[in-house]
Coordinates of C-alpha atoms in Angstrom, one line a residue:
M1 CA -0.1 0.1 -0.3
A2 CA 1.4 3.2 -0.9
H3 CA 1.9 6.0 1.7
P4 CA 2.3 9.9 0.8
V5 CA 6.0 11.0 1.0
P6 CA 5.7 14.2 3.6
S7 CA 7.9 16.9 1.7
A8 CA 11.7 17.3 2.9
P9 CA 12.3 20.0 5.3
K10 CA 14.7 22.6 4.2
R11 CA 18.3 22.1 5.7
T12 CA 22.0 22.2 5.0
P13 CA 23.1 18.3 4.4
L14 CA 25.5 16.9 6.9
T15 CA 29.0 16.5 5.5
A16 CA 31.5 15.0 7.9
S17 CA 34.7 15.0 6.6
M18 CA 36.9 12.0 8.4
G19 CA 40.8 11.8 8.2
S20 CA 43.0 14.4 6.6
S21 CA 42.5 16.2 3.3
A22 CA 46.0 16.9 3.2
A23 CA 48.5 14.7 1.4
H24 CA 50.9 12.7 3.9
P25 CA 54.4 13.4 2.4
A26 CA 54.9 9.6 1.8
H27 CA 51.8 9.6 -0.1
A28 CA 52.0 12.9 -2.1
A29 CA 53.5 11.2 -5.1
L30 CA 50.3 8.7 -5.5
P31 CA 48.1 9.3 -8.0
T32 CA 44.4 10.4 -6.4
V33 CA 41.1 8.6 -7.6
E34 CA 38.0 10.2 -6.7
E35 CA 35.0 7.3 -6.0
V36 CA 31.7 8.1 -4.9
S37 CA 28.9 5.7 -3.3
A38 CA 25.4 5.8 -2.1
G39 CA 23.4 4.0 0.4
G40 CA 21.9 4.7 3.6
I41 CA 19.4 3.5 6.5
V42 CA 16.4 1.8 5.4
V43 CA 13.8 1.7 8.5
N44 CA 11.1 -1.0 8.9
C45 CA 8.6 1.9 10.1
T46 CA 5.6 -1.1 11.1
D47 CA 7.5 -2.2 13.7
P48 CA 8.1 -0.1 16.8
E49 CA 11.3 -0.7 17.4
L50 CA 12.1 1.2 14.3
P51 CA 15.1 -1.6 13.2
V52 CA 17.8 -0.6 10.4
A53 CA 18.8 -3.5 8.2
I54 CA 22.6 -3.2 8.2
I55 CA 25.5 -5.6 6.6
A56 CA 28.9 -7.2 8.1
R57 CA 32.0 -7.2 5.9
L58 CA 35.3 -8.6 6.6
N59 CA 38.1 -5.7 6.5
R60 CA 41.4 -6.5 4.9
G61 CA 42.7 -7.9 8.2
G62 CA 39.6 -10.2 8.1
R63 CA 37.9 -8.3 11.0
L64 CA 34.2 -8.2 11.0
E65 CA 32.7 -4.8 10.5
W66 CA 29.3 -3.7 10.9
C67 CA 28.4 -1.2 8.5
L68 CA 25.5 0.8 6.3
P69 CA 24.8 -0.8 2.7
K70 CA 26.4 1.3 -0.3
G71 CA 28.1 1.1 -3.3
H72 CA 29.1 2.6 -6.4
P73 CA 26.5 4.3 -8.7
E74 CA 26.0 1.8 -12.2
D75 CA 25.5 3.4 -15.7
A76 CA 23.6 6.1 -15.7
E77 CA 22.0 6.3 -12.0
D78 CA 22.1 9.0 -9.9
N79 CA 22.8 9.0 -6.0
E80 CA 19.2 8.2 -4.9
Q81 CA 18.9 5.2 -7.5
A82 CA 22.2 3.7 -6.7
A83 CA 21.1 3.9 -3.0
V84 CA 18.0 2.3 -3.3
R85 CA 19.6 -0.3 -5.6
E86 CA 22.5 -0.9 -3.4
I87 CA 20.6 -1.8 -0.3
A88 CA 18.1 -4.2 -2.2
E89 CA 21.1 -5.8 -3.4
E90 CA 22.8 -6.1 0.1
T91 CA 20.4 -6.7 2.5
G92 CA 17.3 -8.1 0.5
I93 CA 15.4 -5.1 1.6
D94 CA 13.4 -2.5 -0.9
G95 CA 13.0 0.5 0.4
R96 CA 11.4 4.3 -0.9
I97 CA 13.8 7.4 0.0
L98 CA 12.1 9.8 2.7
T99 CA 14.9 12.1 2.8
P100 CA 18.7 12.4 2.5
L101 CA 21.0 12.3 5.2
G102 CA 24.0 14.0 4.0
S103 CA 27.5 12.7 2.9
I104 CA 30.5 11.7 4.0
D105 CA 34.1 11.7 2.7
Y106 CA 37.4 10.0 3.9
W107 CA 40.9 9.2 2.1
F108 CA 42.8 6.0 2.0
T109 CA 45.3 4.6 0.5
V110 CA 45.1 1.3 -1.3
S111 CA 47.2 -0.2 -4.5
G112 CA 49.5 2.4 -4.8
H113 CA 46.8 5.1 -5.0
R114 CA 44.8 7.6 -2.5
V115 CA 41.0 7.3 -2.9
H116 CA 38.8 10.4 -1.9
K117 CA 35.5 8.4 -1.3
T118 CA 32.3 10.4 -1.0
V119 CA 29.3 8.6 0.6
H120 CA 26.0 9.8 -0.2
H121 CA 23.4 8.7 2.6
Y122 CA 19.6 8.7 2.4
L123 CA 16.8 7.7 4.8
L124 CA 14.4 5.1 3.6
E125 CA 11.3 3.5 4.5
A126 CA 11.2 -0.1 4.0
V127 CA 8.3 -1.5 1.5
G128 CA 9.2 -4.6 1.1
G129 CA 11.7 -7.7 0.2
E130 CA 13.2 -10.2 2.8
L131 CA 16.5 -9.6 4.9
T132 CA 19.2 -11.5 3.1
I133 CA 22.6 -11.3 1.5
E134 CA 22.1 -13.8 -1.5
N135 CA 21.3 -11.0 -3.8
D136 CA 24.3 -9.1 -3.4
P137 CA 26.3 -9.9 -6.7
D138 CA 29.7 -8.7 -5.1
H139 CA 29.4 -11.2 -2.1
E140 CA 30.8 -8.4 -0.1
A141 CA 28.2 -8.4 2.6
V142 CA 28.5 -11.9 5.1
D143 CA 26.0 -11.0 7.1
V144 CA 22.9 -9.0 7.3
A145 CA 20.7 -7.9 10.5
W146 CA 17.8 -5.8 11.9
V147 CA 18.8 -3.7 14.7
P148 CA 16.5 -1.2 16.5
L149 CA 17.3 2.4 15.5
A150 CA 17.8 3.2 19.0
V151 CA 20.9 1.0 19.7
L152 CA 22.1 1.2 15.8
G153 CA 25.3 3.7 16.7
R154 CA 26.5 1.1 19.3
R155 CA 26.5 -1.5 16.4
L156 CA 28.3 0.4 13.8
S157 CA 31.9 0.1 13.3
F158 CA 32.4 3.7 11.9
P159 CA 32.2 7.0 13.6
N160 CA 31.1 8.4 10.5
E161 CA 28.0 5.8 10.2
R162 CA 27.5 6.5 13.7
R163 CA 26.6 10.1 12.9
I164 CA 24.5 9.5 10.0
A165 CA 22.4 7.1 12.3
D166 CA 22.2 9.9 14.9
L167 CA 20.8 12.4 12.2
A168 CA 18.4 9.3 10.9
R169 CA 16.9 9.0 14.8
E170 CA 16.5 12.6 14.8
V171 CA 14.8 13.6 11.5
L172 CA 12.5 10.2 11.3
P173 CA 9.4 11.4 13.5
K174 CA 8.8 14.0 10.8
Y175 CA 8.0 11.4 7.9
R176 CA 6.1 9.0 10.3

């Protein structure tokens, strides 16, 4: 059943920069690559605990990290379309965007180059699907879970994503 979407409030998007934007002297000679991803927080608004679908990935060191689903836009997708698709692929949950939550950016070095990554996050309402990692074409997700929004920040591995979770908890009442 379709529900009308309230218009988004006018506000300045959250932008958080993680790490230093200045090149470390040892990395100054490395080529820089710009990457963009999109994803976010998909909430089951029919459950009073407001559970959010999150995924677990193994980092390069083999440690399990719980994070928000996200990925790169494909072909002519815009960031919103990429966020909806990536969340569905990585969690099995179909979502409808309620509002942008802002962007975060950070730097890292891999395979002889520096990467400046910007991730655009959205707040989505779950509208269907079933929690699974079986549809993840890249097999990046190794687990998936529903986590109540009230404790989401304690489950996420990265401080920048915990800030996105705090913002989602703050703005969600405007859409319920």
